Amino acid sequence: MLRNTTPKPKTRLLRAFAAILVCASLGSNRIAAFAQAKDPILVGHYASTSGAEATFGKSTDNGILMAVAERNAAGGVKGRPLQVITYDDQGKQSEAATVVTRLITKDKVVALLGEVASSRSLAGGRLAQRYGIPMVTPSSTNPEVTKIGDMIFRVCFIDPFQGEVCAKFAMQRGWKKAAVLYDKTQAYSTGLNTNFTESYPKLGGTIVARETYGGGDSDFGAQLTNIRAAAPDVIFIPGYYSDVGNIAIQARKLGLAMPLLGTDGWDSSKLAETAGNVLEGCCFSNHYSHEEARPAVKDFVEKYKARFGGETPDGLAALGYDAALVLFAAMDRAPSLAGRDIAKELAATKEFAGVTGTITIDSGRNANKSAVMLEFKQGQWRYAATIEPDGK
Ligand code: PHE
């Protein structure tokens, strides 16, 4: 009787009162079970769905929503439907902290998904750890994020590996002299500057210039002029797509014709839209390519296109989907939805078959996975290579 849908307010009150009386005779544990049997399980997602990195948040949210829809169609988790509450942090670190606090203290989510950008995951992650709410970042690659503590996980590789991948790829292409241009305001970018600088000389490369910018800057003329004087074979730019687009356009105007080499922060359809005419031969490392022949990729791309009006899923959509499914699988196995129990099962994730590869969470709460290189050819990002971590 209590499961009838949409009773009138007065009837609802009476029923709630009756339920309390029934529960009172059942004991406290069973009260919770009785009252919540079909309530949705709330999961929070914090993301940049507006601002300079809006495609990061939107793609990730799409991937998460698709995972939720699939799990709900298959009965949800523990017999309850899943519900995701997504808040926009506008791409701002302070806002990330605000919305994570709201998700935890007001909405009472049992777990968090997010963020994409490492600096924002650092801000949100510290709060998640403090409140004991498990967080899975789909795509933040800076090592410091999971070092926050035992509540913080990721389903992607980390930047010491990504920096090495780019160094290896540069040497494979015969780019022996590199300039580095990085965003000094982002943990992601400063970290990759360090990681690339550690790997590249070991492989025989030389860094001939190093310049910085601040995310959102509009004029990169001074830095690019310095880089031009050093005559590198390649410019390594571990930044986010909106800045990279402006940098690429300005570099070509200044006569810098060498390839630009980037990292996962380039992954947005907006980059080709704004700078497509100057990107030929440029490459970046990423977590997946929609062109990969793996059946899991084909299946995902097809389903995603059908759901989102023919849109091709980027790496963030795939990682959002994987992160959500890894979290839900941990919830399935956990004896309860208490933070500690979910975190314990997240840590035990082994050989999870994801779209972005096989996910095993290691002792540092990271995933050891391969990277792909993409190359811009005739107006499109094409799959160029897969680079495995050492020992795989
Ligand atoms: N790895 C980036 C970071 O840590 C985020 C990112 C991942 C962006 C994948 C695009 C694609 O900030």
mmCIF file of C-alpha atoms and ligand atoms in Angstrom:
data_model
loop_
_atom_site.group_PDB
_atom_site.id
_atom_site.type_symbol
_atom_site.label_atom_id
_atom_site.label_comp_id
_atom_site.label_asym_id
_atom_site.label_seq_id
_atom_site.Cartn_x
_atom_site.Cartn_y
_atom_site.Cartn_z
ATOM 1 C CA MET A 1 0.000 0.000 0.000
ATOM 2 C CA LEU A 2 2.823 2.377 0.809
ATOM 3 C CA ARG A 3 4.236 2.022 -2.676
ATOM 4 C CA ASN A 4 1.264 3.607 -4.427
ATOM 5 C CA THR A 5 2.350 6.476 -6.626
ATOM 6 C CA THR A 6 1.369 10.141 -6.146
ATOM 7 C CA PRO A 7 -1.141 9.996 -3.288
ATOM 8 C CA LYS A 8 -2.843 13.271 -2.267
ATOM 9 C CA PRO A 9 -0.790 15.335 0.244
ATOM 10 C CA LYS A 10 -3.142 14.610 3.133
ATOM 11 C CA THR A 11 -3.182 10.889 2.404
ATOM 12 C CA ARG A 12 0.588 10.963 2.084
ATOM 13 C CA LEU A 13 0.913 12.479 5.556
ATOM 14 C CA LEU A 14 -1.324 9.849 7.082
ATOM 15 C CA ARG A 15 0.612 7.104 5.376
ATOM 16 C CA ALA A 16 3.941 8.515 6.504
ATOM 17 C CA PHE A 17 2.602 8.599 10.053
ATOM 18 C CA ALA A 18 1.405 5.008 9.724
ATOM 19 C CA ALA A 19 4.797 4.015 8.354
ATOM 20 C CA ILE A 20 6.513 5.564 11.363
ATOM 21 C CA LEU A 21 4.257 3.578 13.692
ATOM 22 C CA VAL A 22 4.990 0.364 11.789
ATOM 23 C CA CYS A 23 8.700 1.093 11.765
ATOM 24 C CA ALA A 24 8.757 1.874 15.449
ATOM 25 C CA SER A 25 7.734 -1.697 16.084
ATOM 26 C CA LEU A 26 10.473 -3.047 13.784
ATOM 27 C CA GLY A 27 13.627 -1.653 15.425
ATOM 28 C CA SER A 28 15.960 1.037 14.095
ATOM 29 C CA ASN A 29 17.861 -0.929 11.432
ATOM 30 C CA ARG A 30 14.726 -2.087 9.807
ATOM 31 C CA ILE A 31 13.210 1.387 9.971
ATOM 32 C CA ALA A 32 15.921 2.637 7.620
ATOM 33 C CA ALA A 33 15.477 -0.299 5.287
ATOM 34 C CA PHE A 34 11.708 0.063 5.303
ATOM 35 C CA ALA A 35 11.653 3.810 4.749
ATOM 36 C CA GLN A 36 14.322 3.834 2.051
ATOM 37 C CA ALA A 37 13.675 0.667 0.108
ATOM 38 C CA LYS A 38 12.890 2.473 -3.155
ATOM 39 C CA ASP A 39 14.347 5.928 -2.517
ATOM 40 C CA PRO A 40 16.939 6.835 -5.114
ATOM 41 C CA ILE A 41 20.612 6.548 -4.227
ATOM 42 C CA LEU A 42 22.064 10.024 -4.650
ATOM 43 C CA VAL A 43 25.445 10.479 -6.301
ATOM 44 C CA GLY A 44 26.995 13.930 -6.794
ATOM 45 C CA HIS A 45 28.799 15.149 -9.902
ATOM 46 C CA TYR A 46 30.726 18.422 -9.897
ATOM 47 C CA ALA A 47 31.807 19.678 -13.272
ATOM 48 C CA SER A 48 32.576 22.654 -15.495
ATOM 49 C CA THR A 49 29.407 22.726 -17.570
ATOM 50 C CA SER A 50 29.990 26.417 -18.316
ATOM 51 C CA GLY A 51 33.089 28.572 -18.720
ATOM 52 C CA ALA A 52 36.263 28.050 -20.757
ATOM 53 C CA GLU A 53 36.267 24.294 -20.208
ATOM 54 C CA ALA A 54 32.538 23.692 -20.626
ATOM 55 C CA THR A 55 32.894 20.685 -22.926
ATOM 56 C CA PHE A 56 34.840 18.861 -20.176
ATOM 57 C CA GLY A 57 31.873 18.987 -17.828
ATOM 58 C CA LYS A 58 29.182 18.382 -20.426
ATOM 59 C CA SER A 59 30.841 15.359 -22.004
ATOM 60 C CA THR A 60 31.582 13.802 -18.630
ATOM 61 C CA ASP A 61 28.020 14.370 -17.483
ATOM 62 C CA ASN A 62 26.666 12.742 -20.646
ATOM 63 C CA GLY A 63 28.837 9.669 -20.025
ATOM 64 C CA ILE A 64 27.676 9.485 -16.410
ATOM 65 C CA LEU A 65 24.005 9.904 -17.326
ATOM 66 C CA MET A 66 24.276 7.116 -19.861
ATOM 67 C CA ALA A 67 25.802 4.802 -17.249
ATOM 68 C CA VAL A 68 23.026 5.699 -14.799
ATOM 69 C CA ALA A 69 20.292 5.069 -17.383
ATOM 70 C CA GLU A 70 21.748 1.657 -18.209
ATOM 71 C CA ARG A 71 22.089 0.640 -14.576
ATOM 72 C CA ASN A 72 18.596 1.869 -13.724
ATOM 73 C CA ALA A 73 17.131 -0.073 -16.651
ATOM 74 C CA ALA A 74 18.851 -3.147 -15.197
ATOM 75 C CA GLY A 75 17.374 -2.639 -11.705
ATOM 76 C CA GLY A 76 19.643 0.036 -10.192
ATOM 77 C CA VAL A 77 21.916 -0.675 -7.244
ATOM 78 C CA LYS A 78 20.725 -2.754 -4.295
ATOM 79 C CA GLY A 79 17.226 -2.646 -5.750
ATOM 80 C CA ARG A 80 17.175 1.151 -5.681
ATOM 81 C CA PRO A 81 17.341 3.582 -8.595
ATOM 82 C CA LEU A 82 20.386 5.786 -8.991
ATOM 83 C CA GLN A 83 20.083 9.547 -9.244
ATOM 84 C CA VAL A 84 22.899 11.901 -10.155
ATOM 85 C CA ILE A 85 22.892 15.514 -8.976
ATOM 86 C CA THR A 86 25.195 17.591 -11.177
ATOM 87 C CA TYR A 87 26.386 21.053 -10.171
ATOM 88 C CA ASP A 88 28.293 23.458 -12.399
ATOM 89 C CA ASP A 89 31.507 24.803 -10.870
ATOM 90 C CA GLN A 90 32.045 27.142 -13.862
ATOM 91 C CA GLY A 91 35.606 25.901 -14.147
ATOM 92 C CA LYS A 92 36.542 27.652 -10.901
ATOM 93 C CA GLN A 93 38.411 26.057 -8.028
ATOM 94 C CA SER A 94 36.538 28.025 -5.339
ATOM 95 C CA GLU A 95 33.193 27.118 -6.871
ATOM 96 C CA ALA A 96 34.223 23.445 -6.978
ATOM 97 C CA ALA A 97 34.711 23.577 -3.203
ATOM 98 C CA THR A 98 31.340 25.283 -2.726
ATOM 99 C CA VAL A 99 29.337 22.796 -4.769
ATOM 100 C CA VAL A 100 31.091 19.762 -3.289
ATOM 101 C CA THR A 101 30.246 21.027 0.197
ATOM 102 C CA ARG A 102 26.618 21.431 -0.881
ATOM 103 C CA LEU A 103 26.471 17.947 -2.394
ATOM 104 C CA ILE A 104 27.831 16.394 0.782
ATOM 105 C CA THR A 105 26.130 18.417 3.517
ATOM 106 C CA LYS A 106 22.797 19.400 1.921
ATOM 107 C CA ASP A 107 22.065 16.765 -0.688
ATOM 108 C CA LYS A 108 23.725 13.996 1.345
ATOM 109 C CA VAL A 109 25.153 12.161 -1.638
ATOM 110 C CA VAL A 110 26.754 8.797 -0.870
ATOM 111 C CA ALA A 111 29.624 9.337 -3.337
ATOM 112 C CA LEU A 112 31.059 11.906 -5.738
ATOM 113 C CA LEU A 113 32.110 11.846 -9.366
ATOM 114 C CA GLY A 114 34.420 14.593 -10.652
ATOM 115 C CA GLU A 115 36.206 16.734 -11.464
ATOM 116 C CA VAL A 116 38.004 16.728 -14.786
ATOM 117 C CA ALA A 117 40.647 19.386 -14.112
ATOM 118 C CA SER A 118 43.175 18.361 -11.489
ATOM 119 C CA SER A 119 43.186 21.695 -9.617
ATOM 120 C CA ARG A 120 39.430 21.425 -9.109
ATOM 121 C CA SER A 121 39.666 17.773 -8.081
ATOM 122 C CA LEU A 122 42.248 18.815 -5.503
ATOM 123 C CA ALA A 123 39.818 21.377 -4.081
ATOM 124 C CA GLY A 124 36.827 19.004 -4.091
ATOM 125 C CA GLY A 125 38.854 15.976 -3.067
ATOM 126 C CA ARG A 126 40.091 17.559 0.150
ATOM 127 C CA LEU A 127 36.486 18.081 1.219
ATOM 128 C CA ALA A 128 35.403 14.592 0.200
ATOM 129 C CA GLN A 129 38.240 13.149 2.254
ATOM 130 C CA ARG A 130 37.389 15.322 5.250
ATOM 131 C CA TYR A 131 33.726 14.233 5.204
ATOM 132 C CA GLY A 132 34.519 10.593 4.449
ATOM 133 C CA ILE A 133 32.649 10.568 1.136
ATOM 134 C CA PRO A 134 34.311 8.512 -1.608
ATOM 135 C CA MET A 135 35.170 10.363 -4.798
ATOM 136 C CA VAL A 136 36.104 8.966 -8.189
ATOM 137 C CA THR A 137 37.646 11.393 -10.624
ATOM 138 C CA PRO A 138 37.168 10.134 -14.149
ATOM 139 C CA SER A 139 40.006 12.107 -15.675
ATOM 140 C CA SER A 140 42.212 14.135 -13.313
ATOM 141 C CA THR A 141 45.724 12.916 -14.018
ATOM 142 C CA ASN A 142 47.876 14.911 -11.565
ATOM 143 C CA PRO A 143 49.410 12.483 -9.023
ATOM 144 C CA GLU A 144 48.575 14.710 -6.040
ATOM 145 C CA VAL A 145 44.822 14.165 -6.429
ATOM 146 C CA THR A 146 44.650 10.597 -5.118
ATOM 147 C CA LYS A 147 47.416 11.300 -2.605
ATOM 148 C CA ILE A 148 44.837 13.380 -0.697
ATOM 149 C CA GLY A 149 43.708 10.230 1.056
ATOM 150 C CA ASP A 150 41.945 6.887 1.120
ATOM 151 C CA MET A 151 38.585 8.253 -0.102
ATOM 152 C CA ILE A 152 39.946 9.511 -3.435
ATOM 153 C CA PHE A 153 40.186 7.327 -6.553
ATOM 154 C CA ARG A 154 40.617 7.700 -10.289
ATOM 155 C CA VAL A 155 39.983 5.495 -13.316
ATOM 156 C CA CYS A 156 42.626 7.129 -15.553
ATOM 157 C CA PHE A 157 46.411 7.009 -15.807
ATOM 158 C CA ILE A 158 48.597 9.624 -14.100
ATOM 159 C CA ASP A 159 50.873 12.314 -15.514
ATOM 160 C CA PRO A 160 54.315 10.853 -14.857
ATOM 161 C CA PHE A 161 53.187 8.241 -17.403
ATOM 162 C CA GLN A 162 51.531 10.777 -19.713
ATOM 163 C CA GLY A 163 54.671 12.958 -19.719
ATOM 164 C CA GLU A 164 56.763 9.932 -20.621
ATOM 165 C CA VAL A 165 54.333 8.916 -23.374
ATOM 166 C CA CYS A 166 54.723 12.340 -24.982
ATOM 167 C CA ALA A 167 58.507 12.257 -24.630
ATOM 168 C CA LYS A 168 58.638 8.803 -26.253
ATOM 169 C CA PHE A 169 56.328 9.814 -29.047
ATOM 170 C CA ALA A 170 58.319 12.985 -29.748
ATOM 171 C CA MET A 171 61.521 10.977 -30.060
ATOM 172 C CA GLN A 172 59.800 8.379 -32.275
ATOM 173 C CA ARG A 173 58.865 11.220 -34.607
ATOM 174 C CA GLY A 174 62.424 12.538 -34.578
ATOM 175 C CA TRP A 175 61.539 15.699 -32.639
ATOM 176 C CA LYS A 176 64.767 16.035 -30.683
ATOM 177 C CA LYS A 177 64.517 19.672 -29.607
ATOM 178 C CA ALA A 178 61.425 20.738 -27.723
ATOM 179 C CA ALA A 179 60.114 23.979 -26.306
ATOM 180 C CA VAL A 180 57.650 23.725 -23.417
ATOM 181 C CA LEU A 181 54.794 26.200 -22.970
ATOM 182 C CA TYR A 182 52.643 25.484 -19.932
ATOM 183 C CA ASP A 183 49.866 27.032 -17.817
ATOM 184 C CA LYS A 184 51.333 28.082 -14.496
ATOM 185 C CA THR A 185 47.871 28.384 -12.898
ATOM 186 C CA GLN A 186 46.911 24.703 -13.318
ATOM 187 C CA ALA A 187 48.340 21.829 -11.251
ATOM 188 C CA TYR A 188 47.820 19.616 -14.283
ATOM 189 C CA SER A 189 49.978 21.740 -16.549
ATOM 190 C CA THR A 190 52.764 22.525 -14.086
ATOM 191 C CA GLY A 191 52.963 18.834 -13.199
ATOM 192 C CA LEU A 192 53.256 17.778 -16.830
ATOM 193 C CA ASN A 193 55.977 20.356 -17.404
ATOM 194 C CA THR A 194 57.940 18.549 -14.692
ATOM 195 C CA ASN A 195 57.082 15.055 -15.933
ATOM 196 C CA PHE A 196 58.011 15.761 -19.553
ATOM 197 C CA THR A 197 61.207 17.459 -18.433
ATOM 198 C CA GLU A 198 62.157 14.348 -16.475
ATOM 199 C CA SER A 199 61.505 11.900 -19.322
ATOM 200 C CA TYR A 200 62.543 13.657 -22.520
ATOM 201 C CA PRO A 201 66.290 14.159 -21.864
ATOM 202 C CA LYS A 202 66.601 10.530 -20.723
ATOM 203 C CA LEU A 203 65.483 9.516 -24.206
ATOM 204 C CA GLY A 204 67.968 11.859 -25.866
ATOM 205 C CA GLY A 205 65.829 14.982 -26.293
ATOM 206 C CA THR A 206 66.820 18.539 -25.388
ATOM 207 C CA ILE A 207 64.519 21.215 -24.006
ATOM 208 C CA VAL A 208 65.564 24.434 -25.728
ATOM 209 C CA ALA A 209 62.995 26.866 -24.305
ATOM 210 C CA ARG A 210 60.454 27.000 -21.501
ATOM 211 C CA GLU A 211 57.668 29.563 -21.242
ATOM 212 C CA THR A 212 54.505 29.932 -19.169
ATOM 213 C CA TYR A 213 51.046 31.467 -19.509
ATOM 214 C CA GLY A 214 47.975 31.860 -17.312
ATOM 215 C CA GLY A 215 44.758 30.094 -18.321
ATOM 216 C CA GLY A 216 42.456 32.567 -20.100
ATOM 217 C CA ASP A 217 45.297 34.814 -21.332
ATOM 218 C CA SER A 218 44.677 36.220 -24.768
ATOM 219 C CA ASP A 219 48.147 37.238 -25.948
ATOM 220 C CA PHE A 220 50.930 34.680 -26.197
ATOM 221 C CA GLY A 221 53.149 36.807 -28.479
ATOM 222 C CA ALA A 222 56.059 37.331 -26.072
ATOM 223 C CA GLN A 223 56.372 33.639 -25.197
ATOM 224 C CA LEU A 224 56.047 32.497 -28.802
ATOM 225 C CA THR A 225 58.664 34.990 -29.963
ATOM 226 C CA ASN A 226 61.118 33.579 -27.411
ATOM 227 C CA ILE A 227 60.292 30.070 -28.538
ATOM 228 C CA ARG A 228 60.815 31.005 -32.183
ATOM 229 C CA ALA A 229 64.344 32.210 -31.353
ATOM 230 C CA ALA A 230 65.179 28.781 -29.866
ATOM 231 C CA ALA A 231 64.075 26.997 -33.088
ATOM 232 C CA PRO A 232 62.605 23.809 -31.574
ATOM 233 C CA ASP A 233 61.399 20.809 -33.624
ATOM 234 C CA VAL A 234 58.200 20.679 -31.562
ATOM 235 C CA ILE A 235 56.370 22.734 -28.925
ATOM 236 C CA PHE A 236 55.009 20.734 -25.994
ATOM 237 C CA ILE A 237 51.855 22.404 -24.625
ATOM 238 C CA PRO A 238 50.212 20.520 -21.743
ATOM 239 C CA GLY A 239 47.221 22.855 -21.481
ATOM 240 C CA TYR A 240 43.448 23.054 -21.839
ATOM 241 C CA TYR A 241 41.808 23.309 -25.239
ATOM 242 C CA SER A 242 40.574 26.900 -25.223
ATOM 243 C CA ASP A 243 44.060 28.300 -24.561
ATOM 244 C CA VAL A 244 45.682 25.793 -26.915
ATOM 245 C CA GLY A 245 43.443 26.966 -29.769
ATOM 246 C CA ASN A 246 44.543 30.580 -29.290
ATOM 247 C CA ILE A 247 48.185 29.580 -28.924
ATOM 248 C CA ALA A 248 48.094 27.538 -32.137
ATOM 249 C CA ILE A 249 46.557 30.383 -34.150
ATOM 250 C CA GLN A 250 49.054 32.946 -32.800
ATOM 251 C CA ALA A 251 52.031 30.603 -33.291
ATOM 252 C CA ARG A 252 51.234 30.189 -36.983
ATOM 253 C CA LYS A 253 50.793 33.949 -37.392
ATOM 254 C CA LEU A 254 54.300 34.409 -35.989
ATOM 255 C CA GLY A 255 55.664 31.945 -38.515
ATOM 256 C CA LEU A 256 56.158 29.004 -36.150
ATOM 257 C CA ALA A 257 55.399 26.053 -38.412
ATOM 258 C CA MET A 258 56.580 23.117 -36.261
ATOM 259 C CA PRO A 259 54.112 20.583 -34.833
ATOM 260 C CA LEU A 260 52.519 21.230 -31.479
ATOM 261 C CA LEU A 261 52.384 18.311 -29.072
ATOM 262 C CA GLY A 262 49.789 18.178 -26.335
ATOM 263 C CA THR A 263 48.134 16.085 -23.666
ATOM 264 C CA ASP A 264 44.601 15.037 -22.728
ATOM 265 C CA GLY A 265 43.559 18.623 -21.909
ATOM 266 C CA TRP A 266 43.333 19.159 -25.678
ATOM 267 C CA ASP A 267 40.409 16.760 -25.879
ATOM 268 C CA SER A 268 37.448 18.841 -27.023
ATOM 269 C CA SER A 269 35.588 19.184 -30.312
ATOM 270 C CA LYS A 270 36.003 22.949 -29.775
ATOM 271 C CA LEU A 271 39.737 22.800 -30.503
ATOM 272 C CA ALA A 272 39.215 21.718 -34.112
ATOM 273 C CA GLU A 273 36.347 24.187 -34.446
ATOM 274 C CA THR A 274 38.486 27.169 -33.451
ATOM 275 C CA ALA A 275 41.954 26.228 -34.750
ATOM 276 C CA GLY A 276 41.326 23.377 -37.195
ATOM 277 C CA ASN A 277 42.965 25.164 -40.090
ATOM 278 C CA VAL A 278 46.345 25.400 -38.301
ATOM 279 C CA LEU A 279 46.548 22.036 -36.504
ATOM 280 C CA GLU A 280 47.633 19.727 -39.342
ATOM 281 C CA GLY A 281 50.338 17.375 -38.021
ATOM 282 C CA CYS A 282 49.773 18.274 -34.359
ATOM 283 C CA CYS A 283 49.374 15.404 -31.880
ATOM 284 C CA PHE A 284 48.171 14.804 -28.346
ATOM 285 C CA SER A 285 48.012 11.950 -25.850
ATOM 286 C CA ASN A 286 44.617 10.783 -24.688
ATOM 287 C CA HIS A 287 42.701 8.024 -22.893
ATOM 288 C CA TYR A 288 40.837 6.555 -25.854
ATOM 289 C CA SER A 289 40.023 7.128 -29.483
ATOM 290 C CA HIS A 290 36.543 6.628 -30.903
ATOM 291 C CA GLU A 291 38.299 4.980 -33.846
ATOM 292 C CA GLU A 292 39.823 2.129 -31.805
ATOM 293 C CA ALA A 293 38.812 -1.290 -33.051
ATOM 294 C CA ARG A 294 38.098 -2.723 -29.574
ATOM 295 C CA PRO A 295 34.479 -3.989 -29.372
ATOM 296 C CA ALA A 296 33.872 -2.086 -26.119
ATOM 297 C CA VAL A 297 34.689 1.163 -27.922
ATOM 298 C CA LYS A 298 32.498 0.391 -30.929
ATOM 299 C CA ASP A 299 29.566 -0.518 -28.729
ATOM 300 C CA PHE A 300 29.952 2.599 -26.575
ATOM 301 C CA VAL A 301 30.274 4.963 -29.546
ATOM 302 C CA GLU A 302 27.141 3.534 -31.137
ATOM 303 C CA LYS A 303 25.045 3.774 -27.962
ATOM 304 C CA TYR A 304 26.294 7.270 -27.181
ATOM 305 C CA LYS A 305 25.550 8.583 -30.658
ATOM 306 C CA ALA A 306 22.048 7.143 -30.516
ATOM 307 C CA ARG A 307 21.420 8.828 -27.163
ATOM 308 C CA PHE A 308 23.029 12.217 -27.826
ATOM 309 C CA GLY A 309 21.886 13.189 -31.304
ATOM 310 C CA GLY A 310 24.733 11.687 -33.297
ATOM 311 C CA GLU A 311 27.482 13.364 -31.273
ATOM 312 C CA THR A 312 30.804 11.480 -31.243
ATOM 313 C CA PRO A 313 31.908 10.805 -27.649
ATOM 314 C CA ASP A 314 35.266 12.271 -26.640
ATOM 315 C CA GLY A 315 37.596 10.761 -24.042
ATOM 316 C CA LEU A 316 35.813 12.564 -21.235
ATOM 317 C CA ALA A 317 32.471 11.002 -22.085
ATOM 318 C CA ALA A 318 34.116 7.567 -22.101
ATOM 319 C CA LEU A 319 35.894 8.207 -18.793
ATOM 320 C CA GLY A 320 32.726 9.595 -17.170
ATOM 321 C CA TYR A 321 30.903 6.442 -18.206
ATOM 322 C CA ASP A 322 33.678 4.188 -16.901
ATOM 323 C CA ALA A 323 34.027 6.090 -13.611
ATOM 324 C CA ALA A 324 30.294 5.823 -12.920
ATOM 325 C CA LEU A 325 30.159 2.104 -13.699
ATOM 326 C CA VAL A 326 33.214 1.381 -11.542
ATOM 327 C CA LEU A 327 31.552 3.265 -8.684
ATOM 328 C CA PHE A 328 28.223 1.445 -9.100
ATOM 329 C CA ALA A 329 29.973 -1.931 -9.206
ATOM 330 C CA ALA A 330 31.716 -1.057 -5.924
ATOM 331 C CA MET A 331 28.334 -0.095 -4.436
ATOM 332 C CA ASP A 332 26.900 -3.442 -5.572
ATOM 333 C CA ARG A 333 29.599 -5.308 -3.664
ATOM 334 C CA ALA A 334 29.680 -3.065 -0.580
ATOM 335 C CA PRO A 335 27.764 -4.337 2.478
ATOM 336 C CA SER A 336 26.272 -0.844 2.916
ATOM 337 C CA LEU A 337 26.391 2.556 1.254
ATOM 338 C CA ALA A 338 28.493 4.047 4.057
ATOM 339 C CA GLY A 339 31.505 5.922 2.684
ATOM 340 C CA ARG A 340 33.980 3.531 4.253
ATOM 341 C CA ASP A 341 32.299 0.486 2.740
ATOM 342 C CA ILE A 342 32.121 1.943 -0.767
ATOM 343 C CA ALA A 343 35.747 3.111 -0.581
ATOM 344 C CA LYS A 344 36.890 -0.339 0.469
ATOM 345 C CA GLU A 345 35.247 -1.881 -2.575
ATOM 346 C CA LEU A 346 36.524 0.831 -4.915
ATOM 347 C CA ALA A 347 40.018 -0.024 -3.718
ATOM 348 C CA ALA A 348 39.337 -3.678 -4.524
ATOM 349 C CA THR A 349 38.388 -2.967 -8.178
ATOM 350 C CA LYS A 350 40.132 -5.497 -10.394
ATOM 351 C CA GLU A 351 40.105 -6.046 -14.152
ATOM 352 C CA PHE A 352 36.990 -3.940 -14.700
ATOM 353 C CA ALA A 353 36.284 -4.015 -18.435
ATOM 354 C CA GLY A 354 35.905 -0.311 -19.265
ATOM 355 C CA VAL A 355 35.531 1.544 -22.543
ATOM 356 C CA THR A 356 38.864 3.234 -21.888
ATOM 357 C CA GLY A 357 40.605 -0.059 -21.109
ATOM 358 C CA THR A 358 40.870 -2.544 -18.273
ATOM 359 C CA ILE A 359 40.700 -0.820 -14.914
ATOM 360 C CA THR A 360 42.485 -2.188 -11.856
ATOM 361 C CA ILE A 361 42.812 0.190 -8.925
ATOM 362 C CA ASP A 362 46.347 0.013 -7.513
ATOM 363 C CA SER A 363 47.576 0.717 -3.991
ATOM 364 C CA GLY A 364 47.801 4.437 -4.800
ATOM 365 C CA ARG A 365 44.109 4.385 -5.895
ATOM 366 C CA ASN A 366 45.121 5.017 -9.512
ATOM 367 C CA ALA A 367 44.560 3.001 -12.683
ATOM 368 C CA ASN A 368 47.506 1.719 -14.691
ATOM 369 C CA LYS A 369 46.355 1.992 -18.316
ATOM 370 C CA SER A 370 47.622 2.573 -21.806
ATOM 371 C CA ALA A 371 47.464 5.914 -23.615
ATOM 372 C CA VAL A 372 46.623 6.643 -27.220
ATOM 373 C CA MET A 373 48.160 9.289 -29.447
ATOM 374 C CA LEU A 374 45.924 11.233 -31.784
ATOM 375 C CA GLU A 375 47.105 13.183 -34.814
ATOM 376 C CA PHE A 376 45.290 15.930 -36.696
ATOM 377 C CA LYS A 377 45.006 14.973 -40.354
ATOM 378 C CA GLN A 378 42.860 16.700 -42.967
ATOM 379 C CA GLY A 379 40.583 18.326 -40.467
ATOM 380 C CA GLN A 380 40.181 15.431 -38.040
ATOM 381 C CA TRP A 381 41.799 13.870 -35.008
ATOM 382 C CA ARG A 382 42.873 10.404 -36.123
ATOM 383 C CA TYR A 383 44.106 7.523 -34.013
ATOM 384 C CA ALA A 384 47.926 7.336 -34.370
ATOM 385 C CA ALA A 385 49.312 4.913 -31.751
ATOM 386 C CA THR A 386 48.733 3.128 -28.454
ATOM 387 C CA ILE A 387 51.461 3.397 -25.817
ATOM 388 C CA GLU A 388 51.432 0.849 -23.002
ATOM 389 C CA PRO A 389 52.800 1.478 -19.530
ATOM 390 C CA ASP A 390 56.107 -0.281 -18.817
ATOM 391 C CA GLY A 391 55.700 -3.890 -17.824
ATOM 392 C CA LYS A 392 52.337 -4.341 -19.585
HETATM 393 N N1 PHE B 1 43.846 15.277 -17.199
HETATM 394 C C1 PHE B 1 43.343 16.619 -17.148
HETATM 395 C C2 PHE B 1 43.610 17.200 -15.764
HETATM 396 O O1 PHE B 1 43.987 16.492 -14.896
HETATM 397 C C3 PHE B 1 41.895 16.698 -17.470
HETATM 398 C C4 PHE B 1 41.451 16.100 -18.783
HETATM 399 C C5 PHE B 1 41.359 14.734 -18.958
HETATM 400 C C6 PHE B 1 41.063 16.901 -19.829
HETATM 401 C C7 PHE B 1 40.948 14.163 -20.165
HETATM 402 C C8 PHE B 1 40.649 16.371 -21.021
HETATM 403 C C9 PHE B 1 40.609 14.991 -21.207
HETATM 404 O O2 PHE B 1 43.446 18.369 -15.499
#
